Amino acid sequence: MNNNKLFADGKEETSKAYAIIENIIILAGIALGYMIMAPITTANGIPALSILYTVFVLSMLGIVLRKHVCTHCYYYGKWCHCGWGKIASMFQKESGNYTLGIKLAMISWLFFFFAPIASFILILIMGWAPAAYELTCFIPFAILMGANLVMHKKDCSECKMRFICPASVSKK
């Protein structure tokens, strides 16, 4: 990490309360994503897509990306906006593959957002679940994902790594 390019006015750490709120939003989004996709089942009635979605997103966001991305971050071992710098400290500093991690992060976040959206559309077209059920899951999901994106932009604008992080939406 090039400390000369760090954002001098960036936050040193974020409050635990803010990080907890951000994680609750993410976990609620995962739960709603599960519920949106649940009508897509195997012949035995198992919501396999929902299960795979949940396992993939939780393992990527909770473990894999912490190793490959967060061990290279300024906030390693600290309370970043979502507290994942603290989680990353279970791994040795700079022990992951940062380039791979950034690629996996893009795939993981796109999957997190768009798998439920694509499933929602497919379920409505195919009539696999009542539209009222799908809408009661999808509308809160869309609101939470919108809130997550707004928070991400705010978080990036206050981040020490905003100028050097490939995932920053606030480089200027």
CSV table of C-alpha atoms in Angstrom, one decimal:
chain,number,residue,atom,x,y,z
A,1,MET,CA,0.0,0.0,0.0
A,2,ASN,CA,1.3,3.4,-1.0
A,3,ASN,CA,0.8,5.6,2.1
A,4,ASN,CA,1.7,8.7,0.1
A,5,LYS,CA,-1.6,8.3,-1.8
A,6,LEU,CA,-3.8,7.9,1.2
A,7,PHE,CA,-6.6,10.4,1.6
A,8,ALA,CA,-5.3,12.6,4.4
A,9,ASP,CA,-8.7,13.7,5.6
A,10,GLY,CA,-10.1,10.2,5.6
A,11,LYS,CA,-11.5,8.7,8.8
A,12,GLU,CA,-9.1,6.7,11.0
A,13,GLU,CA,-11.9,4.4,12.1
A,14,THR,CA,-15.6,4.2,12.0
A,15,SER,CA,-17.9,3.7,14.9
A,16,LYS,CA,-18.8,0.1,15.9
A,17,ALA,CA,-22.5,1.1,15.8
A,18,TYR,CA,-22.2,2.3,12.1
A,19,ALA,CA,-20.4,-0.9,11.1
A,20,ILE,CA,-23.1,-3.1,12.9
A,21,ILE,CA,-25.9,-1.2,11.1
A,22,GLU,CA,-24.2,-1.7,7.7
A,23,ASN,CA,-23.8,-5.4,8.4
A,24,ILE,CA,-27.4,-5.7,9.4
A,25,ILE,CA,-28.4,-4.1,6.1
A,26,ILE,CA,-26.2,-6.6,4.2
A,27,LEU,CA,-27.5,-9.6,6.2
A,28,ALA,CA,-31.1,-8.5,5.7
A,29,GLY,CA,-30.4,-8.2,2.0
A,30,ILE,CA,-29.0,-11.7,1.9
A,31,ALA,CA,-32.1,-13.0,3.7
A,32,LEU,CA,-34.4,-11.2,1.4
A,33,GLY,CA,-32.4,-12.5,-1.6
A,34,TYR,CA,-32.9,-16.0,-0.3
A,35,MET,CA,-36.6,-15.4,0.1
A,36,ILE,CA,-37.0,-13.9,-3.4
A,37,MET,CA,-35.3,-17.0,-5.0
A,38,ALA,CA,-37.0,-19.6,-2.7
A,39,PRO,CA,-39.8,-20.4,-5.1
A,40,ILE,CA,-37.2,-21.8,-7.5
A,41,THR,CA,-36.9,-25.3,-6.2
A,42,THR,CA,-35.6,-28.7,-7.1
A,43,ALA,CA,-38.0,-31.6,-7.9
A,44,ASN,CA,-37.9,-32.4,-4.2
A,45,GLY,CA,-39.0,-28.9,-3.2
A,46,ILE,CA,-35.5,-27.8,-2.0
A,47,PRO,CA,-34.7,-24.1,-2.6
A,48,ALA,CA,-31.2,-25.1,-3.9
A,49,LEU,CA,-30.6,-21.7,-5.7
A,50,SER,CA,-31.4,-19.8,-2.5
A,51,ILE,CA,-29.1,-22.1,-0.5
A,52,LEU,CA,-26.3,-21.7,-3.0
A,53,TYR,CA,-26.8,-18.0,-3.1
A,54,THR,CA,-26.6,-17.6,0.6
A,55,VAL,CA,-23.6,-19.9,1.1
A,56,PHE,CA,-21.7,-18.2,-1.8
A,57,VAL,CA,-22.4,-14.6,-0.7
A,58,LEU,CA,-21.7,-15.3,3.0
A,59,SER,CA,-18.5,-17.1,2.3
A,60,MET,CA,-17.3,-14.6,-0.2
A,61,LEU,CA,-18.2,-11.5,1.8
A,62,GLY,CA,-17.4,-13.0,5.2
A,63,ILE,CA,-14.2,-14.9,4.6
A,64,VAL,CA,-12.7,-15.0,1.1
A,65,LEU,CA,-12.7,-11.3,0.4
A,66,ARG,CA,-11.5,-10.5,3.9
A,67,LYS,CA,-8.4,-12.6,3.2
A,68,HIS,CA,-7.7,-11.3,-0.3
A,69,VAL,CA,-8.8,-7.7,-0.1
A,70,CYS,CA,-9.0,-6.5,3.5
A,71,THR,CA,-5.5,-7.9,4.5
A,72,HIS,CA,-4.1,-5.3,2.1
A,73,CYS,CA,-6.3,-2.4,3.4
A,74,TYR,CA,-5.3,0.6,5.5
A,75,TYR,CA,-8.1,-0.5,7.9
A,76,TYR,CA,-6.7,-4.0,8.5
A,77,GLY,CA,-7.3,-4.7,12.1
A,78,LYS,CA,-9.4,-1.5,12.5
A,79,TRP,CA,-13.1,-0.6,12.4
A,80,CYS,CA,-13.7,0.3,8.8
A,81,HIS,CA,-17.2,1.4,7.7
A,82,CYS,CA,-18.4,-2.2,7.9
A,83,GLY,CA,-15.9,-3.6,10.5
A,84,TRP,CA,-14.4,-6.1,8.0
A,85,GLY,CA,-10.9,-4.8,8.8
A,86,LYS,CA,-11.4,-6.3,12.2
A,87,ILE,CA,-12.5,-9.6,10.6
A,88,ALA,CA,-9.6,-9.6,8.3
A,89,SER,CA,-7.2,-9.6,11.2
A,90,MET,CA,-7.9,-13.3,11.6
A,91,PHE,CA,-5.6,-13.6,8.6
A,92,GLN,CA,-2.0,-12.5,8.4
A,93,LYS,CA,-1.5,-8.9,7.0
A,94,GLU,CA,-1.1,-8.9,3.2
A,95,SER,CA,-1.5,-12.7,3.0
A,96,GLY,CA,-4.1,-12.7,0.3
A,97,ASN,CA,-3.9,-12.1,-3.4
A,98,TYR,CA,-5.2,-8.5,-3.8
A,99,THR,CA,-5.6,-8.6,-7.6
A,100,LEU,CA,-7.7,-11.8,-7.4
A,101,GLY,CA,-9.6,-10.4,-4.4
A,102,ILE,CA,-10.7,-7.3,-6.4
A,103,LYS,CA,-11.9,-9.5,-9.2
A,104,LEU,CA,-13.8,-11.8,-6.8
A,105,ALA,CA,-15.3,-8.8,-5.1
A,106,MET,CA,-16.8,-7.5,-8.3
A,107,ILE,CA,-18.3,-10.9,-9.1
A,108,SER,CA,-19.5,-11.4,-5.5
A,109,TRP,CA,-21.2,-8.0,-5.2
A,110,LEU,CA,-22.8,-8.3,-8.7
A,111,PHE,CA,-24.1,-11.7,-7.8
A,112,PHE,CA,-25.4,-10.5,-4.4
A,113,PHE,CA,-27.4,-7.7,-6.1
A,114,PHE,CA,-28.4,-9.2,-9.4
A,115,ALA,CA,-29.2,-12.9,-8.7
A,116,PRO,CA,-32.3,-12.0,-6.7
A,117,ILE,CA,-33.3,-9.4,-9.4
A,118,ALA,CA,-33.0,-11.9,-12.2
A,119,SER,CA,-34.8,-14.6,-10.1
A,120,PHE,CA,-37.6,-12.1,-9.3
A,121,ILE,CA,-38.2,-11.4,-13.0
A,122,LEU,CA,-38.0,-15.1,-13.9
A,123,ILE,CA,-40.4,-16.1,-11.2
A,124,LEU,CA,-42.9,-13.4,-12.2
A,125,ILE,CA,-42.7,-14.3,-15.9
A,126,MET,CA,-43.1,-18.1,-15.1
A,127,GLY,CA,-45.8,-17.6,-12.5
A,128,TRP,CA,-43.9,-19.8,-10.0
A,129,ALA,CA,-45.0,-17.7,-7.0
A,130,PRO,CA,-47.7,-15.1,-6.3
A,131,ALA,CA,-46.7,-11.7,-7.3
A,132,ALA,CA,-47.7,-10.4,-3.9
A,133,TYR,CA,-45.2,-12.7,-2.2
A,134,GLU,CA,-42.4,-11.7,-4.6
A,135,LEU,CA,-43.1,-8.0,-4.2
A,136,THR,CA,-43.2,-8.2,-0.4
A,137,CYS,CA,-39.6,-9.6,-0.6
A,138,PHE,CA,-38.4,-7.6,-3.6
A,139,ILE,CA,-39.4,-4.1,-2.5
A,140,PRO,CA,-37.5,-4.2,0.8
A,141,PHE,CA,-34.6,-5.9,-1.0
A,142,ALA,CA,-34.5,-3.0,-3.5
A,143,ILE,CA,-34.7,-0.4,-0.8
A,144,LEU,CA,-31.9,-2.1,1.3
A,145,MET,CA,-29.7,-2.4,-1.8
A,146,GLY,CA,-30.3,1.3,-2.6
A,147,ALA,CA,-29.4,2.2,1.0
A,148,ASN,CA,-26.3,0.0,0.7
A,149,LEU,CA,-25.2,1.8,-2.5
A,150,VAL,CA,-25.8,5.2,-0.9
A,151,MET,CA,-23.8,4.2,2.2
A,152,HIS,CA,-21.0,2.8,0.0
A,153,LYS,CA,-20.6,6.1,-1.8
A,154,LYS,CA,-20.5,8.0,1.5
A,155,ASP,CA,-18.1,5.4,3.0
A,156,CYS,CA,-15.8,5.8,0.0
A,157,SER,CA,-15.8,9.6,0.3
A,158,GLU,CA,-14.5,9.3,3.9
A,159,CYS,CA,-12.1,6.4,3.3
A,160,LYS,CA,-8.3,6.7,3.6
A,161,MET,CA,-7.9,4.4,0.6
A,162,ARG,CA,-10.4,6.3,-1.7
A,163,PHE,CA,-7.6,7.3,-4.2
A,164,ILE,CA,-6.0,3.9,-4.4
A,165,CYS,CA,-8.8,1.4,-4.0
A,166,PRO,CA,-10.0,-0.1,-7.3
A,167,ALA,CA,-13.5,-0.5,-5.8
A,168,SER,CA,-13.8,3.1,-4.6
A,169,VAL,CA,-16.7,5.0,-6.1
A,170,SER,CA,-15.3,8.3,-4.8
A,171,LYS,CA,-11.8,8.8,-6.3
A,172,LYS,CA,-12.0,12.6,-6.6
